[in-house]
């Protein structure tokens, strides 16, 4: 069953562009070498069903996470990795040095191991680290008042070229529960949000390939997709393709949660080919280094792992430093104990040694490493509830308090930080999580897994959690960690990754709409207009998954002609309400007057009659 | 492509019982001939990983909508239909007469048509109608203080045999937004809720096959599945199997929305074989009778259609009587006009005739028909929004006010009534729908389609709408109308029906949990305990879709041994947090003391040390 690991081959990487879509690059004005990738969807004309007159529909620009893979003008070579667009910006700041060799002992061992040559990514660049005494975090720059190219990139990207007129007026006012979303995202706003810790730009200086993105409550809600091999299944090739594939469907970030063989080499391939930031849980690899024995973990092994991964370019580390010895007993009577892998590893270590966790005691040492590479903290919720029964319990909230304490320490070091959240939580208990997180973590971004709103649907946990994710996104969570249909049951395959990503794009977008994020309704309106006008192709092309939408339509009405049919495949011609609505409008037009007037005329004729009878038929 | 219609064959009906499940029948105490079907899931023992000591796990009883199909002791014959369990109760009340022939002219024409003989269900029973001057609605009985067998059936069914001790204490207190959910559902409570119009028991006297169920805010949230053929696709056989299939996965009600050929005959097969109430939108069939020309519809044709369907046994009718002439102009400037099929048909009729809708003007005539058969009103939201842009607009809320007015008229006639709701609504605008509905409709049950929380995901609209459905269910909606992945794109096939039903079971259950419905957390807790204890089979069997859960687990770890493996297939043995949690507990047990004490001991040793340093490592 297990395949032998090899390097990935070109042909396995998905590069098909989206239908009727053009990759565009919007230039910066502060930083001329900033070129923000977006996807522009061309729309067909509206044809008036009465007069056959055509009118143009403005193309729609979509936030694009797919990287160069969907640009037919770019040559993709997984063995070279993608273009390091941030390289010039990073080196240009003058605070970074290139190292002659990797600082991590483990990394040097792997590099020297000839038996791994066949599956090693051949990196031509040297690893980078902050010069002695320097802090290369975006937070550090932000606090100094510097608008980095990353910040300008993000400002342009977040606005999605939606015109002011549309962004500010053509949508419902939202309810953002106290967020401070501006009408337009400016580079200065990005800087300010990063400076005050309300937003994070994951941007390791060793991952120049990543396109800058931001995680914060006042920006578009982002999603994270988990990939990674395990001891029981999958290969390097599959994982690289899964990463590219996840970005294709809309993943803003990827976490590589590999726990199987060749973790170091697998990660290298993923990072070099990823257009989005990469996160990891370093304790997983550290555990592999001590053959799975949690009690054998040491600060030294963990520290070497952090440096190993930081020099590979990992953009954020999940660190379960909030699992304090005192909290472990609080989980003993839970229905599902500790369900976080990292949390349980640290709990086991604490108990075995009867000592406070080394992640907690060495937290400031970790900060020193983070700021030398600009790795962001994703403070792990090792004690998150794994069942409805355990939601919002003492252990969970005790840990959250500690995460708040650690956030302030990280900020003292000007290290970017966000906070992980649950888990399994029934709907009515979700908001308490968000409120408490904002309160104790000083508005540091929240990054949640789901939450799952019931335990009874294994096989459908993308949905049980998508419900909770949409809600907590609305309440203020900045990034949603996807859950796939395989959650609790198995390792996700490519189709599961797609389903998980699309589900979470839905949750994130529903949250943006509910928050009233400026411009967020634009795509909905364009798609609905296309739907109403039977512009089937436009409806497909504007959707989150154009391929599936078309496939489903084909299933009922496969003919090409059906794609321009003026009725819906579900109901047939007589029962299509859209068609009848059009007829209602046409009816008015036929009477050769403005439809509104026509309808009002109709009303006036009746009005007198009704008045005689009283305004209601039944009194 | 189109198949010729024939009668269904036996082999196509799904009858496999659920794994480790026994159909049980709980007897009534007021009415001895009440036997409430439920499904009891047997669980395996918990085996202590240290001592190998076994302890029993109480079986879990599940609300069962699947009817006799999953009872291996029942013989299924689609040509005979299922057992008319309510026949005796209905006839026993003495207020019903049997008719020698069907009252509907159209029905008699169809019965006389020899060319339809091969596809006709051979009904042996005579149609029933209330004796002159009688009202056979459950609301009428309720108001007279009568507890019917239907009411007792429902009381027993709603409690699901969950023990008081579990129901009342072992779950989170909910937030029900002013609902009045009792600790235990009594027959008297059911009666009282029906009497005051807060709950509906769809129970046409000509559908004695249906197992009684209730729709109301103070009961478990229910779901409805839409099936039905169309002019472009599907057969009688497929539709009957779809109905049985939908019930299998948890549909509480079915709407037959057929708009294609042989609607009358298709419906007969569905009703005779359906263990759940059936709803229709009679205007669809009426429109077919006038060859799709809305303007040719008349009250007489519609009236005959109501009687035709009432005598077949349809339990509730969607009637779009709220689409008043005055409201039609309000939709002219919408992004998606009128998207309800029934609504658009009536709008077209109103405009063509420049007259108030005959559904509105003849509303009291309709009430007379409804009470002669106990057909419930599902007052249709013909002007529901079809896009995010159109949510909560003037047209929608104007119609809702009229539905409130009509509710009161229906209640005056003691006709059971619930109200349909949107549609497409962003999350932050959902609650306003619920609040307004409660306010203007006097707490009549709300029955919503979704709502869809974004427009941009055709192909995934079970999810965009499942989010909204869970939320509005929490806020107080009594029944959720499912949306399948094919919404907007095509007609759902069997797999789509399953996906739609399970998605909506998730939404309904998540709502029950959030409302704090007594006993609702019981199944979550049992499943989570099984998950934590690696009782894989129990986890599968307690899930909403045991087949899929098992299938997904098999994909990663197909071996039978993996079903008893003490690690999760996703992570492998070293990384399974559940396993480590168990070890944490075992660790304590090993020290030969109570685990809680052990952990606290560990704490005490450290406590002194910590106190010396201060309680936080970083100060």
Short mmCIF file of N, CA and C in Angstrom, two decimals, chain B residues 360-452:
data_model
loop_
_atom_site.label_atom_id
_atom_site.label_comp_id
_atom_site.label_asym_id
_atom_site.label_seq_id
_atom_site.Cartn_x
_atom_site.Cartn_y
_atom_site.Cartn_z
N UNK B 360 -56.08 35.15 -3.01
CA UNK B 360 -56.36 36.08 -1.92
C UNK B 360 -57.86 36.30 -1.79
N UNK B 361 -58.52 36.53 -2.90
CA UNK B 361 -59.95 36.84 -2.83
C UNK B 361 -60.78 35.61 -2.44
N UNK B 362 -60.26 34.43 -2.76
CA UNK B 362 -61.00 33.21 -2.40
C UNK B 362 -60.42 32.50 -1.18
N UNK B 363 -59.70 33.25 -0.37
CA UNK B 363 -58.98 32.58 0.72
C UNK B 363 -59.93 31.83 1.67
N UNK B 364 -61.06 32.42 1.95
CA UNK B 364 -61.98 31.71 2.88
C UNK B 364 -62.60 30.48 2.23
N UNK B 365 -62.77 30.52 0.93
CA UNK B 365 -63.24 29.32 0.22
C UNK B 365 -62.20 28.20 0.35
N UNK B 366 -60.95 28.62 0.25
CA UNK B 366 -59.88 27.62 0.38
C UNK B 366 -59.91 27.01 1.78
N UNK B 367 -60.11 27.86 2.79
CA UNK B 367 -60.18 27.37 4.18
C UNK B 367 -61.25 26.28 4.32
N UNK B 368 -62.37 26.48 3.65
CA UNK B 368 -63.45 25.49 3.74
C UNK B 368 -62.99 24.12 3.23
N UNK B 369 -62.22 24.15 2.16
CA UNK B 369 -61.69 22.88 1.62
C UNK B 369 -60.69 22.27 2.59
N UNK B 370 -59.79 23.10 3.09
CA UNK B 370 -58.72 22.62 3.97
C UNK B 370 -59.29 21.87 5.18
N UNK B 371 -60.33 22.43 5.78
CA UNK B 371 -60.82 21.83 7.03
C UNK B 371 -61.65 20.58 6.80
N UNK B 372 -62.07 20.37 5.56
CA UNK B 372 -62.83 19.16 5.24
C UNK B 372 -61.93 17.93 5.12
N UNK B 373 -60.62 18.16 5.03
CA UNK B 373 -59.68 17.04 4.89
C UNK B 373 -58.53 17.11 5.90
N UNK B 374 -58.47 18.20 6.64
CA UNK B 374 -57.30 18.54 7.45
C UNK B 374 -56.04 18.66 6.60
N UNK B 375 -56.13 19.50 5.60
CA UNK B 375 -54.91 19.90 4.88
C UNK B 375 -54.44 21.19 5.55
N UNK B 376 -53.15 21.28 5.81
CA UNK B 376 -52.61 22.48 6.46
C UNK B 376 -52.16 23.49 5.40
N UNK B 377 -52.26 24.75 5.75
CA UNK B 377 -51.70 25.80 4.90
C UNK B 377 -50.19 25.90 5.11
N UNK B 378 -49.49 25.95 4.01
CA UNK B 378 -48.11 26.42 4.03
C UNK B 378 -48.16 27.71 3.22
N UNK B 379 -48.34 28.81 3.93
CA UNK B 379 -48.55 30.07 3.20
C UNK B 379 -47.25 30.48 2.51
N UNK B 380 -47.30 30.43 1.19
CA UNK B 380 -46.07 30.56 0.39
C UNK B 380 -45.52 31.97 0.36
N UNK B 381 -44.20 32.05 0.33
CA UNK B 381 -43.56 33.36 0.20
C UNK B 381 -43.18 33.58 -1.26
N UNK B 382 -44.18 33.94 -2.02
CA UNK B 382 -44.01 34.12 -3.46
C UNK B 382 -43.06 35.25 -3.81
N UNK B 383 -42.82 36.13 -2.87
CA UNK B 383 -41.93 37.27 -3.15
C UNK B 383 -40.63 37.17 -2.37
N UNK B 384 -40.25 35.96 -2.02
CA UNK B 384 -39.00 35.81 -1.28
C UNK B 384 -37.83 36.28 -2.13
N UNK B 385 -36.76 36.76 -1.49
CA UNK B 385 -35.61 37.25 -2.25
C UNK B 385 -34.84 36.10 -2.89
N UNK B 386 -34.43 36.30 -4.13
CA UNK B 386 -33.67 35.28 -4.86
C UNK B 386 -32.20 35.63 -4.96
N UNK B 387 -31.80 36.64 -4.24
CA UNK B 387 -30.39 37.02 -4.24
C UNK B 387 -30.10 37.81 -2.97
N UNK B 388 -28.84 37.87 -2.61
CA UNK B 388 -28.42 38.64 -1.44
C UNK B 388 -28.91 40.08 -1.58
N UNK B 389 -28.80 40.62 -2.78
CA UNK B 389 -29.18 42.02 -3.01
C UNK B 389 -30.64 42.29 -2.63
N UNK B 390 -31.51 41.32 -2.89
CA UNK B 390 -32.94 41.54 -2.69
C UNK B 390 -33.45 41.17 -1.29
N UNK B 391 -32.55 40.76 -0.41
CA UNK B 391 -32.96 40.29 0.92
C UNK B 391 -33.69 41.36 1.72
N UNK B 392 -34.72 40.94 2.44
CA UNK B 392 -35.45 41.79 3.40
C UNK B 392 -35.97 43.07 2.77
N UNK B 393 -36.38 43.01 1.53
CA UNK B 393 -36.83 44.25 0.89
C UNK B 393 -38.32 44.47 1.12
N UNK B 394 -38.79 45.56 0.58
CA UNK B 394 -40.16 46.00 0.77
C UNK B 394 -41.17 44.92 0.32
N UNK B 395 -40.92 44.36 -0.85
CA UNK B 395 -41.84 43.36 -1.40
C UNK B 395 -41.94 42.16 -0.45
N UNK B 396 -40.78 41.68 0.00
CA UNK B 396 -40.76 40.51 0.87
C UNK B 396 -41.54 40.74 2.16
N UNK B 397 -41.29 41.86 2.79
CA UNK B 397 -41.94 42.10 4.07
C UNK B 397 -43.40 42.51 3.92
N UNK B 398 -43.73 43.14 2.78
CA UNK B 398 -45.14 43.46 2.53
C UNK B 398 -45.93 42.15 2.45
N UNK B 399 -45.38 41.18 1.71
CA UNK B 399 -46.05 39.89 1.59
C UNK B 399 -46.19 39.22 2.96
N UNK B 400 -45.12 39.32 3.76
CA UNK B 400 -45.15 38.67 5.08
C UNK B 400 -46.28 39.24 5.94
N UNK B 401 -46.50 40.55 5.84
CA UNK B 401 -47.61 41.17 6.59
C UNK B 401 -48.93 40.53 6.16
N UNK B 402 -49.08 40.35 4.85
CA UNK B 402 -50.32 39.74 4.35
C UNK B 402 -50.44 38.29 4.83
N UNK B 403 -49.33 37.59 4.89
CA UNK B 403 -49.39 36.21 5.38
C UNK B 403 -49.85 36.19 6.84
N UNK B 404 -49.46 37.20 7.59
CA UNK B 404 -49.92 37.32 8.97
C UNK B 404 -51.44 37.50 9.02
N UNK B 405 -51.93 38.35 8.14
CA UNK B 405 -53.37 38.62 8.05
C UNK B 405 -54.11 37.31 7.69
N UNK B 406 -53.56 36.58 6.73
CA UNK B 406 -54.21 35.34 6.27
C UNK B 406 -54.16 34.25 7.35
N UNK B 407 -53.08 34.25 8.13
CA UNK B 407 -52.96 33.27 9.22
C UNK B 407 -54.15 33.41 10.17
N UNK B 408 -54.46 34.64 10.47
CA UNK B 408 -55.56 34.86 11.40
C UNK B 408 -56.89 34.39 10.82
N UNK B 409 -57.04 34.57 9.52
CA UNK B 409 -58.27 34.08 8.87
C UNK B 409 -58.32 32.55 8.91
N UNK B 410 -57.19 31.93 8.61
CA UNK B 410 -57.13 30.46 8.64
C UNK B 410 -57.46 29.95 10.04
N UNK B 411 -56.90 30.62 11.04
CA UNK B 411 -57.15 30.21 12.43
C UNK B 411 -58.62 30.38 12.81
N UNK B 412 -59.22 31.41 12.27
CA UNK B 412 -60.65 31.63 12.53
C UNK B 412 -61.43 30.38 12.08
N UNK B 413 -60.94 29.77 10.97
CA UNK B 413 -61.57 28.55 10.45
C UNK B 413 -61.01 27.29 11.10
N UNK B 414 -60.13 27.47 12.07
CA UNK B 414 -59.46 26.34 12.72
C UNK B 414 -58.74 25.46 11.70
N UNK B 415 -58.07 26.11 10.79
CA UNK B 415 -57.25 25.40 9.80
C UNK B 415 -55.79 25.59 10.21
N UNK B 416 -55.06 24.49 10.25
CA UNK B 416 -53.66 24.54 10.65
C UNK B 416 -52.84 25.31 9.60
N UNK B 417 -51.89 26.09 10.10
CA UNK B 417 -51.18 27.00 9.20
C UNK B 417 -49.72 27.18 9.60
N UNK B 418 -48.85 27.08 8.62
CA UNK B 418 -47.49 27.58 8.84
C UNK B 418 -47.09 28.46 7.67
N UNK B 419 -45.97 29.16 7.85
CA UNK B 419 -45.60 30.27 6.98
C UNK B 419 -44.25 30.00 6.33
N UNK B 420 -44.17 30.21 5.04
CA UNK B 420 -42.89 29.99 4.36
C UNK B 420 -42.02 31.25 4.40
N UNK B 421 -40.72 31.01 4.42
CA UNK B 421 -39.78 32.13 4.50
C UNK B 421 -38.61 31.95 3.55
N UNK B 422 -37.76 32.97 3.51
CA UNK B 422 -36.70 33.05 2.48
C UNK B 422 -35.70 31.92 2.57
N UNK B 423 -34.96 31.81 1.51
CA UNK B 423 -34.62 32.55 0.31
C UNK B 423 -33.09 32.82 0.38
N UNK B 424 -32.70 33.96 -0.09
CA UNK B 424 -31.29 34.39 -0.02
C UNK B 424 -31.19 35.55 0.97
N UNK B 425 -30.47 35.37 2.03
CA UNK B 425 -30.33 36.41 3.07
C UNK B 425 -28.93 36.32 3.68
N UNK B 426 -28.19 37.43 3.72
CA UNK B 426 -26.88 37.37 4.40
C UNK B 426 -27.09 37.14 5.90
N UNK B 427 -26.09 36.57 6.54
CA UNK B 427 -26.25 36.12 7.93
C UNK B 427 -26.81 37.18 8.88
N UNK B 428 -26.32 38.40 8.74
CA UNK B 428 -26.71 39.41 9.72
C UNK B 428 -28.15 39.90 9.52
N UNK B 429 -28.79 39.49 8.42
CA UNK B 429 -30.16 39.92 8.18
C UNK B 429 -31.16 38.78 8.37
N UNK B 430 -30.69 37.64 8.86
CA UNK B 430 -31.56 36.48 9.03
C UNK B 430 -32.52 36.67 10.22
N UNK B 431 -31.96 37.15 11.33
CA UNK B 431 -32.79 37.20 12.54
C UNK B 431 -34.00 38.10 12.37
N UNK B 432 -33.82 39.18 11.60
CA UNK B 432 -34.95 40.09 11.36
C UNK B 432 -36.12 39.35 10.73
N UNK B 433 -35.84 38.36 9.90
CA UNK B 433 -36.90 37.57 9.28
C UNK B 433 -37.68 36.79 10.33
N UNK B 434 -36.94 36.18 11.21
CA UNK B 434 -37.58 35.36 12.25
C UNK B 434 -38.41 36.24 13.18
N UNK B 435 -37.80 37.34 13.59
CA UNK B 435 -38.47 38.22 14.55
C UNK B 435 -39.76 38.79 13.95
N UNK B 436 -39.67 39.20 12.69
CA UNK B 436 -40.85 39.79 12.05
C UNK B 436 -41.92 38.73 11.85
N UNK B 437 -41.49 37.53 11.48
CA UNK B 437 -42.48 36.47 11.27
C UNK B 437 -43.22 36.16 12.57
N UNK B 438 -42.48 36.06 13.66
CA UNK B 438 -43.14 35.79 14.95
C UNK B 438 -44.13 36.90 15.27
N UNK B 439 -43.69 38.10 15.03
CA UNK B 439 -44.51 39.27 15.37
C UNK B 439 -45.79 39.32 14.54
N UNK B 440 -45.65 39.20 13.21
CA UNK B 440 -46.85 39.43 12.39
C UNK B 440 -47.71 38.18 12.19
N UNK B 441 -47.14 37.00 12.43
CA UNK B 441 -47.92 35.77 12.20
C UNK B 441 -48.35 35.10 13.50
N UNK B 442 -48.30 35.81 14.57
CA UNK B 442 -48.83 35.30 15.84
C UNK B 442 -48.24 33.97 16.28
N UNK B 443 -46.95 33.80 16.04
CA UNK B 443 -46.23 32.57 16.42
C UNK B 443 -46.63 31.32 15.63
N UNK B 444 -47.33 31.48 14.52
CA UNK B 444 -47.53 30.32 13.62
C UNK B 444 -46.14 29.83 13.21
N UNK B 445 -45.96 28.52 13.01
CA UNK B 445 -44.62 28.00 12.71
C UNK B 445 -44.05 28.61 11.42
N UNK B 446 -42.74 28.80 11.43
CA UNK B 446 -42.03 29.33 10.26
C UNK B 446 -41.36 28.14 9.56
N UNK B 447 -41.38 28.20 8.26
CA UNK B 447 -40.85 27.10 7.42
C UNK B 447 -40.02 27.77 6.33
N UNK B 448 -38.70 27.65 6.44
CA UNK B 448 -37.85 28.45 5.54
C UNK B 448 -37.05 27.60 4.56
N UNK B 449 -36.74 28.22 3.45
CA UNK B 449 -35.89 27.62 2.42
C UNK B 449 -34.50 28.19 2.64
N UNK B 450 -33.64 27.41 3.21
CA UNK B 450 -32.31 27.91 3.60
C UNK B 450 -32.44 28.76 4.85
N UNK B 451 -32.12 30.04 4.81
CA UNK B 451 -31.73 30.87 3.67
C UNK B 451 -30.27 30.71 3.24
N UNK B 452 -30.05 30.96 1.95
CA UNK B 452 -28.71 30.96 1.39
C UNK B 452 -27.98 32.22 1.84
#
